[in-house]
Short mmCIF file of C-alpha atoms and ligand atoms in Angstrom, two decimals:
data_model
loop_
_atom_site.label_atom_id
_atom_site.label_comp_id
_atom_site.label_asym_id
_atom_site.label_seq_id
_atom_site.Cartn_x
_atom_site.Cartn_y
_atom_site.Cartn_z
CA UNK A 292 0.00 0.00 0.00
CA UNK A 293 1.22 3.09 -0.72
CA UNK A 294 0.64 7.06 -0.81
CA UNK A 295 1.58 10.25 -2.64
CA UNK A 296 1.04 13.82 -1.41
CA UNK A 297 1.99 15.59 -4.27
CA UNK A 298 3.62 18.86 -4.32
CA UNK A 299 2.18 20.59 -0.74
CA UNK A 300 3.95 23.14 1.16
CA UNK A 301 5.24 21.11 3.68
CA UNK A 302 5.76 23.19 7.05
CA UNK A 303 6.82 21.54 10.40
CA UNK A 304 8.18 22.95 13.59
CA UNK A 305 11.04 24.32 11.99
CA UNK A 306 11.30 24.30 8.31
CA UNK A 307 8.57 25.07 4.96
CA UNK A 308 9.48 23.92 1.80
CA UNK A 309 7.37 22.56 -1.19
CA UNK A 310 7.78 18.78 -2.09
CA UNK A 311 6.25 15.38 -2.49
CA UNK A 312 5.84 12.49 0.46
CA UNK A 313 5.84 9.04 -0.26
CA UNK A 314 4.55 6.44 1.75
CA UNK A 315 4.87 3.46 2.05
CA UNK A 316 2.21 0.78 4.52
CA UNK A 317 2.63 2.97 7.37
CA UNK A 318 5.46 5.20 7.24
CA UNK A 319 6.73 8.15 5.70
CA UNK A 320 9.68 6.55 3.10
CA UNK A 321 10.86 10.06 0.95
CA UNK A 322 10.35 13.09 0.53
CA UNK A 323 11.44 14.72 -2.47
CA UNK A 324 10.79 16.85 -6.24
CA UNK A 325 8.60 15.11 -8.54
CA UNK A 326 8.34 11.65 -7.27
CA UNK A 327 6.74 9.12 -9.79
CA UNK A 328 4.18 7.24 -8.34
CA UNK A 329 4.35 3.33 -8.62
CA UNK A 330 1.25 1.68 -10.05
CA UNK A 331 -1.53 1.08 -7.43
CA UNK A 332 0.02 4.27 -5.97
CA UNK A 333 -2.96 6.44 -4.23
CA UNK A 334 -2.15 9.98 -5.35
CA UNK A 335 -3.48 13.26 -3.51
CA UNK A 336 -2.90 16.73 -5.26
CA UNK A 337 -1.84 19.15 -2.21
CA UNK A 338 -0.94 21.82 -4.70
CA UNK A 339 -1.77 25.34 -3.12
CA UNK A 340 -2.05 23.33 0.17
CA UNK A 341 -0.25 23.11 3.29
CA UNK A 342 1.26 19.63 4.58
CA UNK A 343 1.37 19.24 8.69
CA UNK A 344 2.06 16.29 10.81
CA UNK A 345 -0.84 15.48 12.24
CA UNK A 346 -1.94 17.05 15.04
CA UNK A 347 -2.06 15.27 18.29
CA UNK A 348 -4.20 16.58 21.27
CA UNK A 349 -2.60 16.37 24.97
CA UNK A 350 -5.87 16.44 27.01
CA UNK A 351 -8.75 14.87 26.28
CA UNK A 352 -11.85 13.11 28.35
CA UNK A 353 -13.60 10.71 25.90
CA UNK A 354 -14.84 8.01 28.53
CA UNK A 355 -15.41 10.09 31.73
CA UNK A 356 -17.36 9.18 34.26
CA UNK A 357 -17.68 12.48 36.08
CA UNK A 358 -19.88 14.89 37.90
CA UNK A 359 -22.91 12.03 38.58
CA UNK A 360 -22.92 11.69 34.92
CA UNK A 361 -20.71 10.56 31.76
CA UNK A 362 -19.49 12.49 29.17
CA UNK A 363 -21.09 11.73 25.93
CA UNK A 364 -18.12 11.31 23.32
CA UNK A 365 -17.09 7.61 22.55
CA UNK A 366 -14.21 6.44 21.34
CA UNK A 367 -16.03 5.65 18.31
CA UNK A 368 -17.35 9.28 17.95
CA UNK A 369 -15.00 11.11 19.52
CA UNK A 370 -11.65 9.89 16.95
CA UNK A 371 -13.97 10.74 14.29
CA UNK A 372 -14.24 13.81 15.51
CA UNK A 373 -10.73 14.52 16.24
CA UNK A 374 -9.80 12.70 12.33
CA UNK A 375 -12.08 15.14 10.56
CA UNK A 376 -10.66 18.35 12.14
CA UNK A 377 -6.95 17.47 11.68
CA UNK A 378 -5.88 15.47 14.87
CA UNK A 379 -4.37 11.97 14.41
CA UNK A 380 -3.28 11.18 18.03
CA UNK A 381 -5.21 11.32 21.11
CA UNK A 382 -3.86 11.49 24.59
CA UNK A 383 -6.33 10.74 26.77
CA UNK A 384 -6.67 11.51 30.52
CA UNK A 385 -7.53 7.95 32.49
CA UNK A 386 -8.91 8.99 35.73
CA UNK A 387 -10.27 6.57 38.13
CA UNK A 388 -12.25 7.69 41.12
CA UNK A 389 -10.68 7.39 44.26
CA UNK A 390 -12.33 4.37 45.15
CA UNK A 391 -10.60 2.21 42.28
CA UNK A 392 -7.14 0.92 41.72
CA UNK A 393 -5.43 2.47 38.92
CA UNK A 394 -4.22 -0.72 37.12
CA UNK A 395 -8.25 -1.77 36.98
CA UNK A 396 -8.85 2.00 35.43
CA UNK A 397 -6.27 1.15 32.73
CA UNK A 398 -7.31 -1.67 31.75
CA UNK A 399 -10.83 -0.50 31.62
CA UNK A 400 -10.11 2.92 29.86
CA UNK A 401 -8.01 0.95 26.89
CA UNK A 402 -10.91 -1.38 27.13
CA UNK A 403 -12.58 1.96 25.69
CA UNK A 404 -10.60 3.14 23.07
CA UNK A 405 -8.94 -0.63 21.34
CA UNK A 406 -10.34 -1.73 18.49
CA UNK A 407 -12.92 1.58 18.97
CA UNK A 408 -10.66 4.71 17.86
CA UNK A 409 -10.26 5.35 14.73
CA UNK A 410 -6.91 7.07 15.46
CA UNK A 411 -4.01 6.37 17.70
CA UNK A 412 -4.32 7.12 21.37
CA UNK A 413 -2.42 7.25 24.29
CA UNK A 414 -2.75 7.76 28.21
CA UNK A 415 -1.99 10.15 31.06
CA UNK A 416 -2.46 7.45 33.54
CA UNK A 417 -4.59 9.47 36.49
CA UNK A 418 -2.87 9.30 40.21
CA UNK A 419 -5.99 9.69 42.48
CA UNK A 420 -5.14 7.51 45.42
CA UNK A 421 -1.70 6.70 46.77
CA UNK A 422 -2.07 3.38 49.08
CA UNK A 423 0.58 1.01 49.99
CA UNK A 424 -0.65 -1.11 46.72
CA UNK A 425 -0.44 2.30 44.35
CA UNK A 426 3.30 2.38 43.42
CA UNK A 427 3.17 -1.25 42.28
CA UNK A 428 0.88 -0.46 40.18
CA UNK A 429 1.97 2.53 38.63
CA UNK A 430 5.21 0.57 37.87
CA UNK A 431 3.54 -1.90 36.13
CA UNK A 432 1.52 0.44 34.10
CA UNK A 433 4.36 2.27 32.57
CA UNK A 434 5.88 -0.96 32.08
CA UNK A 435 3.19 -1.28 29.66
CA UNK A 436 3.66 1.60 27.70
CA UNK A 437 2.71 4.88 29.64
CA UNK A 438 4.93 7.77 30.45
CA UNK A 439 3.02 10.24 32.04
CA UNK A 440 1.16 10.61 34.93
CA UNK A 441 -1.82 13.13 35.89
CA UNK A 442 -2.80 14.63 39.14
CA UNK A 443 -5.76 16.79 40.28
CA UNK A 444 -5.44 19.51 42.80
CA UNK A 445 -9.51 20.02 42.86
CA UNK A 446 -12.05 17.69 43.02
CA UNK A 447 -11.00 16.40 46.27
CA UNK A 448 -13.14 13.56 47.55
CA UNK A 449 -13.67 12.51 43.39
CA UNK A 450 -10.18 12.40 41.60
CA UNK A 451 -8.19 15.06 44.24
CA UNK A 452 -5.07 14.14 46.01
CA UNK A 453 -3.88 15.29 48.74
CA UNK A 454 -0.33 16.69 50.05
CA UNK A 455 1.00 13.16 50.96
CA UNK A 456 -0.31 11.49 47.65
CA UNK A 457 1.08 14.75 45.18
CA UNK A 458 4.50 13.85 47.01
CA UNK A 459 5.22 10.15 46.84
CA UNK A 460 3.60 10.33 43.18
CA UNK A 461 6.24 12.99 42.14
CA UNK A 462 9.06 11.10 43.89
CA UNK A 463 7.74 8.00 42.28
CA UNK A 464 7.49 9.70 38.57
CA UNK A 465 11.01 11.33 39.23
CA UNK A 466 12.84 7.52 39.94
CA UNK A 467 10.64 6.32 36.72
CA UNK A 468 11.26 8.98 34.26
CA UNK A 469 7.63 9.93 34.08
CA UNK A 470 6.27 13.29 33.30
CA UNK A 471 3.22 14.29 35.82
CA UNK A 472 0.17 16.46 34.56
CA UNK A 473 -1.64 18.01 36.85
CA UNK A 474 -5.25 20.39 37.21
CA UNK A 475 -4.06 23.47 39.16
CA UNK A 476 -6.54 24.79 41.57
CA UNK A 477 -6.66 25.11 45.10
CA UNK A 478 -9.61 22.86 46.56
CA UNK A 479 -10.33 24.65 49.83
CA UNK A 480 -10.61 27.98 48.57
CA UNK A 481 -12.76 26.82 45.25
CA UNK A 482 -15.22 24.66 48.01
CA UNK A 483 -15.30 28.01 50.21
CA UNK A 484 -16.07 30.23 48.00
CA UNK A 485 -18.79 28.04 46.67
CA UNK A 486 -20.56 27.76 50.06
CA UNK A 487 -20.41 31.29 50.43
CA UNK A 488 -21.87 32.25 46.93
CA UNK A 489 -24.34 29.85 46.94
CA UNK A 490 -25.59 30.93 50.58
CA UNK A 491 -25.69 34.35 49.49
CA UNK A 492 -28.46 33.10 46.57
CA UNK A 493 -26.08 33.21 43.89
CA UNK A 494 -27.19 30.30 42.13
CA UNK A 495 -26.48 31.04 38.42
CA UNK A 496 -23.36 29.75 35.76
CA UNK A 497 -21.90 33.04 35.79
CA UNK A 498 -21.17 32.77 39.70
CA UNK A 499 -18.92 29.68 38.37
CA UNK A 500 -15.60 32.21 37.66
CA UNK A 501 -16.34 33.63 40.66
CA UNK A 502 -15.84 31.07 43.02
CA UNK A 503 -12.17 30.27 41.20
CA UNK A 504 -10.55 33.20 40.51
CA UNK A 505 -7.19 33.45 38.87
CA UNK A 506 -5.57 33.73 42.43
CA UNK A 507 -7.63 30.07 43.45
CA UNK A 508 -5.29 28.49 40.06
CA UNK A 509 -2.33 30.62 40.74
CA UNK A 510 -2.24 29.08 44.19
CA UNK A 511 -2.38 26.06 42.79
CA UNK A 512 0.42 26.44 40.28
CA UNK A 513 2.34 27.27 43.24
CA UNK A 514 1.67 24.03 45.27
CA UNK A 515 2.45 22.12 42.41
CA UNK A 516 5.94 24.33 41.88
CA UNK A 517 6.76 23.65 45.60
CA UNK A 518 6.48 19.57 45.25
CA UNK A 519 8.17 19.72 41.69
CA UNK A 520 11.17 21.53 43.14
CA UNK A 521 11.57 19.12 45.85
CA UNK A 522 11.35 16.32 44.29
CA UNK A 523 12.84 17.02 41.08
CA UNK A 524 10.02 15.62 38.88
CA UNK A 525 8.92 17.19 35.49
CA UNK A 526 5.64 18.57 35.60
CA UNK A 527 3.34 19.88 32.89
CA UNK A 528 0.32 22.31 34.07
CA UNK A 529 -2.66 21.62 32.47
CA UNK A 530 -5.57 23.62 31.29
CA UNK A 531 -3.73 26.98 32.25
CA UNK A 532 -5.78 29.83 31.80
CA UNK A 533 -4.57 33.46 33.19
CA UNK A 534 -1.75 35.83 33.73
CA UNK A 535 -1.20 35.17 37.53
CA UNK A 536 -1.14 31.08 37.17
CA UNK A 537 1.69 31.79 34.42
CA UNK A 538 3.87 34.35 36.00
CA UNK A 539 3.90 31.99 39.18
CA UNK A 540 4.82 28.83 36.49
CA UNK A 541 7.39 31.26 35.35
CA UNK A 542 9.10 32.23 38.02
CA UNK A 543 9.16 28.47 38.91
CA UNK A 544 10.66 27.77 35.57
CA UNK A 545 13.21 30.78 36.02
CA UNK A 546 14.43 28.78 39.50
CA UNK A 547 15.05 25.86 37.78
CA UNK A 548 11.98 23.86 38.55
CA UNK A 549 10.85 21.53 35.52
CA UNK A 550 7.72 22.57 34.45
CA UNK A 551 5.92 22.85 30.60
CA UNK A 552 2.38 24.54 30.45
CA UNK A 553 -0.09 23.69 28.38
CA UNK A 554 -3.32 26.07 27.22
CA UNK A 555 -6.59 25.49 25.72
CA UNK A 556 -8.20 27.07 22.68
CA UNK A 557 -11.21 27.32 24.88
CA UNK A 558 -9.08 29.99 27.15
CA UNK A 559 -6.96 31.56 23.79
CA UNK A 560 -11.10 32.76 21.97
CA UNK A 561 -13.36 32.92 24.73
CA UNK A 562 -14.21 35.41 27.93
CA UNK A 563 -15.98 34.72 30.84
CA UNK A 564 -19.03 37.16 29.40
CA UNK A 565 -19.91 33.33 27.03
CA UNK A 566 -20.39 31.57 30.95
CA UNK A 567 -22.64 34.91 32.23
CA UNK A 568 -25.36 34.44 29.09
CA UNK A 569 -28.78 34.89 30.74
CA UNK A 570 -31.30 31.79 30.45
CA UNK A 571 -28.66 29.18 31.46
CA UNK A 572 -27.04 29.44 28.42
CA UNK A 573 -24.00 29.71 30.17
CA UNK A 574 -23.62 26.55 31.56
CA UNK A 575 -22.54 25.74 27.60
CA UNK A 576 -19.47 27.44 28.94
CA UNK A 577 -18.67 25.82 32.49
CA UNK A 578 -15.69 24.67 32.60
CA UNK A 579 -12.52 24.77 35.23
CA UNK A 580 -10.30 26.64 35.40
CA UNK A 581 -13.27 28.78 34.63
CA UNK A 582 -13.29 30.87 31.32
CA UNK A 583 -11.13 34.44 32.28
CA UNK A 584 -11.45 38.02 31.69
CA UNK A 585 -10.72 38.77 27.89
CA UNK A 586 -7.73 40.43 28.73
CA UNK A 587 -5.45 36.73 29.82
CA UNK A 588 -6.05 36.29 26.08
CA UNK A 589 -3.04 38.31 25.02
CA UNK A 590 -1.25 37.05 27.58
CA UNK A 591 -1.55 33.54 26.52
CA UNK A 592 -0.99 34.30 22.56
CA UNK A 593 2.15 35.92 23.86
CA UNK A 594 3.08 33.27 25.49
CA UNK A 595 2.92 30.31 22.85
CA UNK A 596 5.01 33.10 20.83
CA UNK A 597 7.67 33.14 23.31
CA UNK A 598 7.91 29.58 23.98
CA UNK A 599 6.23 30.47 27.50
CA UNK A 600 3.60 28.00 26.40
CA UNK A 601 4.25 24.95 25.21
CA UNK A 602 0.47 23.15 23.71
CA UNK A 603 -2.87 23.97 22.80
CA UNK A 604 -4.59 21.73 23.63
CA UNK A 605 -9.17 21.23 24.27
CA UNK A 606 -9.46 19.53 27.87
CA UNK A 607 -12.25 17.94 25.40
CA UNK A 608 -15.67 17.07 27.82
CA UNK A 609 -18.82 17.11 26.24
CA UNK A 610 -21.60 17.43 28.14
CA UNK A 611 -25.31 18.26 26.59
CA UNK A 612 -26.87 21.37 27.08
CA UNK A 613 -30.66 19.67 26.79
CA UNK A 614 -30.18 16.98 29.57
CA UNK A 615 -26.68 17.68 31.21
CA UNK A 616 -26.06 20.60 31.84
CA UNK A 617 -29.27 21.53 33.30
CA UNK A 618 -28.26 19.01 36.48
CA UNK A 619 -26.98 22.24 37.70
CA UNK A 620 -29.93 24.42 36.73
CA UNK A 621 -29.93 25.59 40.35
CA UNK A 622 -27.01 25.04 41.87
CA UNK A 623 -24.04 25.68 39.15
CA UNK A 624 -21.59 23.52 41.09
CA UNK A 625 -23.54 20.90 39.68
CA UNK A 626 -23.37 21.68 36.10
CA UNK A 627 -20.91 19.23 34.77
CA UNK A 628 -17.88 21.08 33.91
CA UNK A 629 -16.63 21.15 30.06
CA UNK A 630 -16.50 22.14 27.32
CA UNK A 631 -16.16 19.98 23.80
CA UNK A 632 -13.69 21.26 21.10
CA UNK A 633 -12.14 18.71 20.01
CA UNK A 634 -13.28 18.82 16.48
CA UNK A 635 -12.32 22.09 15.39
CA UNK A 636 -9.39 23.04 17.70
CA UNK A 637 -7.00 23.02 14.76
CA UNK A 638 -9.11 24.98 12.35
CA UNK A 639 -9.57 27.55 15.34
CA UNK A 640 -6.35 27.62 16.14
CA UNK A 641 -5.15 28.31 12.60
CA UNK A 642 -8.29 31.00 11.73
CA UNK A 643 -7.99 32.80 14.80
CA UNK A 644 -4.16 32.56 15.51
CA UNK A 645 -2.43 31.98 12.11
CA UNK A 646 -4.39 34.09 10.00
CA UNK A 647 -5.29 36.56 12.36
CA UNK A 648 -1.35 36.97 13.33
CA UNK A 649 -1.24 35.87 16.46
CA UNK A 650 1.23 33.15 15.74
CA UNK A 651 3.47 31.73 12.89
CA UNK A 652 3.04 28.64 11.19
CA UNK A 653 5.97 27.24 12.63
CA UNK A 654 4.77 27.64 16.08
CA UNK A 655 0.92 26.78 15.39
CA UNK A 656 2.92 22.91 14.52
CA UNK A 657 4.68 23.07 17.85
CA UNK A 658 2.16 23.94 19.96
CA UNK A 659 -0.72 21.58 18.27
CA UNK A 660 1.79 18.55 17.45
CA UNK A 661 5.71 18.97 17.62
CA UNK A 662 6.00 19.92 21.56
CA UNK A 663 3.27 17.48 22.41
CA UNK A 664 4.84 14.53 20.67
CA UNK A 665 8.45 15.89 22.19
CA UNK A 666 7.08 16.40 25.70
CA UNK A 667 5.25 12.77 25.91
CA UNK A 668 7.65 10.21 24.55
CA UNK A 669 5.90 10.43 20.78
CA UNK A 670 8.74 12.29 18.49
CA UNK A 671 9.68 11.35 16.19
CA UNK A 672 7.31 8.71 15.47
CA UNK A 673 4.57 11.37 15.74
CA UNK A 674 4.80 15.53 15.72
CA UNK A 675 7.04 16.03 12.37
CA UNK A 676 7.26 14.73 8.80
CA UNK A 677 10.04 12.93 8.03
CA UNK A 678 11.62 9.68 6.47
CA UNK A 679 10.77 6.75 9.08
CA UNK A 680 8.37 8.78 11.32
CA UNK A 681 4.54 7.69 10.90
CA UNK A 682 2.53 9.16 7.59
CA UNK A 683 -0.18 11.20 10.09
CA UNK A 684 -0.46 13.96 7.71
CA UNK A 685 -3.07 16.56 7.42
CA UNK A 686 -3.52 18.54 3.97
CA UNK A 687 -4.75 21.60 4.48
CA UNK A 688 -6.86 23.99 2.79
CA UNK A 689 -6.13 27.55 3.47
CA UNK A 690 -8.45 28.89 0.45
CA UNK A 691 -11.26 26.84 2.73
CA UNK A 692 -13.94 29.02 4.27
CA UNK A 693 -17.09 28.16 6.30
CA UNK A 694 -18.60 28.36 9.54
CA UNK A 695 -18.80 26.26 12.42
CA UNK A 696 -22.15 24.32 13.46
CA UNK A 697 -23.66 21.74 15.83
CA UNK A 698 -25.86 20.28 13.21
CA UNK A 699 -22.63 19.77 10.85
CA UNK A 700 -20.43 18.04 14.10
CA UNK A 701 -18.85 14.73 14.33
CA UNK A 702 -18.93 15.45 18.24
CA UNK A 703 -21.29 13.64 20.14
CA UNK A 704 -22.87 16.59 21.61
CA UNK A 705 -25.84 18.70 21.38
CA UNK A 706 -23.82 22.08 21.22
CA UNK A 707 -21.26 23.65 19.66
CA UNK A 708 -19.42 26.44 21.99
CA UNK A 709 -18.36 28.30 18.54
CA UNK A 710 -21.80 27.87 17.12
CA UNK A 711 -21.71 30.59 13.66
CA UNK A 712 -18.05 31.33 14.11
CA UNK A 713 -16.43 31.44 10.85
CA UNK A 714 -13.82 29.14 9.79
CA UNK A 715 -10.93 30.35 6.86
CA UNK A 716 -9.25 26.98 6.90
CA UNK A 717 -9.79 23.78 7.32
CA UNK A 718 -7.57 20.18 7.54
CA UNK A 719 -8.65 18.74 3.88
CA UNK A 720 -7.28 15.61 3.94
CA UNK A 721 -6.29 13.52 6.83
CA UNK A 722 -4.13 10.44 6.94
CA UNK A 723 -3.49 8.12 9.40
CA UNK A 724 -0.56 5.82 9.37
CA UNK A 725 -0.61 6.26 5.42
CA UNK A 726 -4.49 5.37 5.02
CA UNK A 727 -6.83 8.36 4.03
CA UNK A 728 -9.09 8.90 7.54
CA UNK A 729 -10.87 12.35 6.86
CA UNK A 730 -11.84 14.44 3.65
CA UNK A 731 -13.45 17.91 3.85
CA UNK A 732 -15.03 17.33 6.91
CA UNK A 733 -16.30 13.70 6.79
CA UNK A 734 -14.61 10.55 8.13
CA UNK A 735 -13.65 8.03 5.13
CA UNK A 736 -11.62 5.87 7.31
CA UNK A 737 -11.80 2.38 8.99
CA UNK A 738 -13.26 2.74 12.30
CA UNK A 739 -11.40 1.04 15.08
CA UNK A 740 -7.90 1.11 13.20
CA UNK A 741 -6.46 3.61 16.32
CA UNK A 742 -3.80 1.56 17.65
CA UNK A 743 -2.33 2.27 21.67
CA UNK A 744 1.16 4.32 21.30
CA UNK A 745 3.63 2.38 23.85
CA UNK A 746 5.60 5.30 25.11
CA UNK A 747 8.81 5.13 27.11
CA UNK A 748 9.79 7.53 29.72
CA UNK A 749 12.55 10.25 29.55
CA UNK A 750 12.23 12.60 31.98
CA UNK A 751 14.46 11.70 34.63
O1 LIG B 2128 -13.92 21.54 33.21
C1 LIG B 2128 -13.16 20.65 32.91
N1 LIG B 2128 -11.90 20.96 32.75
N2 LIG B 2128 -13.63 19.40 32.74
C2 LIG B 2128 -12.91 18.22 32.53
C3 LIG B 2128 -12.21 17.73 33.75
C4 LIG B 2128 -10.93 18.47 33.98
O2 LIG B 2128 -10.82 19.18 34.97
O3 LIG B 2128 -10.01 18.36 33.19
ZN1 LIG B 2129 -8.75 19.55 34.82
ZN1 LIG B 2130 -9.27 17.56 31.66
#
């Protein structure tokens, strides 16, 4: 089997030049002028096109079991989803609740995804218990093929650790070479500010910011800082959304401490004003670390320029606005936080960030796929295009223009949080380990084909 991209403007992480790939089964074999295609050769024209690596998203919740309820994506809609809008590799978030043993939630969340996704997938195994069985386990499961680790600083009681647990699962990632993830807000303050808003009658999603401010995340950048530095681990901050939570990951950085930040496109093109929309309609936009005051946007652009900010990445948890959402119709600390983007975070992030000049070509590839595959054992298998990596390729259409719609989704979802925003972009055609997956916005590919990426650790 074999596959020829002719002639696209090839741009990866750091270089742009205009040639043909050939592929061969699953791997990219040359790239070069005017290749001649064999016969039985498949042949896609990428003139006037771009050519990325395929995109690869570092946080994602397609099974989640979560809030009293379960996010609606499966791993059958949710790779189709991701295929069609440019991403070829999912790394998923595996979070047991505290009541389970992690290598049971392994085996259950690849359970999920194998022989389901339609595009390779990964795991950030989730820490959220540390018992005298824990460390065993966590052994074993990077033995199998997993190299970083996530921890949550809220939702104590569901997936929350606490001091003791953050501290033996850094020490234990440090002596294993594992990277740990981790959701950055301070528990106590987020659960007392809560209590107080909701006792004062403030019942409504647009109280949801205000019972996290940036200060609640910023502390809990700090915390995190404060184990790292002790224990020497790498850490990656998930989901970060304002100025104060990055100047404190900053300063940690400047110090020495090991730390790589990830954003969402969620926190880069919308305000907290989307999460205050009268009639409920905000709960579309729950979500925590709560959307932010317009004016972290900058900020945050700024930082993926500077290299401050390493991915962009969707934190991907759809919940329906019809029959979901609405569990927290009167209380919004019930309205299950999230929301999905996992479809169009590429053709967002190149609309809004390329186009608009935010950011360069070069870096839109790091952020969305290079420093991803780089940061989580993947490159150079995944995250570039070159001879012997993987032929995950999207083909992009630049000259593309539309606008974004619930009714036209792949998501499993009964909303779109960009519902009518316009589009001047879009991933055209989408490989997948050299087989076609996605064409202008409709899966093509064999479902189920994802395969699990065995990682190895590196961050010691
Ligand atoms: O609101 C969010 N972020 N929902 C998904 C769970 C998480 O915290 O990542
Ligand atoms: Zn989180
Ligand atoms: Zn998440």
């Amino acid at each position: 089997m074999s596959l020829l991209i002719k002639a696209g403007d090839i741009v990866t992480a750091d270089s742009r030049y205009v040639a043909d790939i050939y592929c061969e089964d699953e791997t990219i074999t040359r790239i070069d002028r005017d290749i001649t295609p064999g016969a039985g050769t498949e042949v896609i024209d990428a003139r006037g096109k771009y050519v990325f690596p395929g995109f690869i998203d570092p946080h994602v919740h397609i099974y989640l079991p979560f809030m009293g309820t379960l996010a609606k994506d499966t791993y059958e809609t949710g790779s189709k989803a991701a295929l069609v809008g440019g991403t070829t590799t999912l790394i998923e978030m595996c979070c047991p609740s505290r009541k389970d043993d992690a290598l049971a939630a392994f085996e259950l969340w690849m359970a999920q995804a194998a022989g389901k996704s339609a595009c390779d997938f990964t795991f950030h195994m989730g820490v959220t218990k540390f018992d005298a069985t824990t460390a065993a386990q966590l052994r074993e499961i990077v033995a199998r093929g997993i190299s970083s680790f996530k921890v949550f600083l809220a939702y104590k009681g569901a997936f929350g650790v606490d001091d003791t647990e953050l501290y033996r699962t850094l020490k234990l990632a440090k002596e294993l070479g594992v990277i740990v993830t981790a959701h950055c807000e301070n528990e106590t303050l987020v659960a007392e500010r809560c209590a107080e808003l909701l006792a004062a009658g403030k019942t409504d999603p647009g109280q949801h910011h205000e019972s996290r401010p940036p200060a609640v995340e910023a502390e809990g950048v700090h915390h995190l800082m404060t184990f790292a530095e002790l224990t020497g681990a790498a850490t990656y901050i998930v989901h970060l959304s304002c100025r104060e939570a990055l100047s404190t990951a900053m300063a940690a950085r400047q110090r020495g401490v090991r730390v790589a930040v990830e954003t969402l496109i969620q926190y880069l093109l919308l305000d907290k004003t989307y999460a205050e929309r009268p009639d409920f309609e905000g709960a579309k936009y729950v979500m925590s670390p709560p959307l932010r005051d317009a004016r972290n946007q900058p900020v945050l652009w700024k930082g993926l320029r500077d290299g401050l900010v390493q991915t962009v990445a969707t934190d991907h948890a759809p919940f329906d606005f019809a029959k979901q959402k609405p569990m927290g119709r009167d209380d919004f600390t019930k309205i299950p936080n999230g929301i999905p983007s996992l479809e169009e975070r590429i053709n967002l992030l190149y609309t809004y960030g390329v186009k608009a000049g935010k950011i360069d070509l070069h870096t839109f590839v790091n952020v969305a796929s290079t420093n991803v595959a780089r940061l989580f054992d993947l490159f150079p298998r995944k995250g570039t295009i070159q001879p012997g990596a993987d032929a995950d390729l999207v083909v992009f259409d630049p000259n593309y223009r539309g606008t974004i719609s619930a009714k036209t989704q792949h998501m499993n979802v009964d909303y779109s949080a960009f519902e009518g925003w316009k589009l001047e972009g879009r991933a055209s055609v989408v490989t997948v380990r050299g087989q076609v997956a996605a064409r202008d916005g409709k899966f093509v590919g064999p479902p189920g084909r994802g395969r699990f990426l065995q990682r190895t650790p590196s961050h010691y």
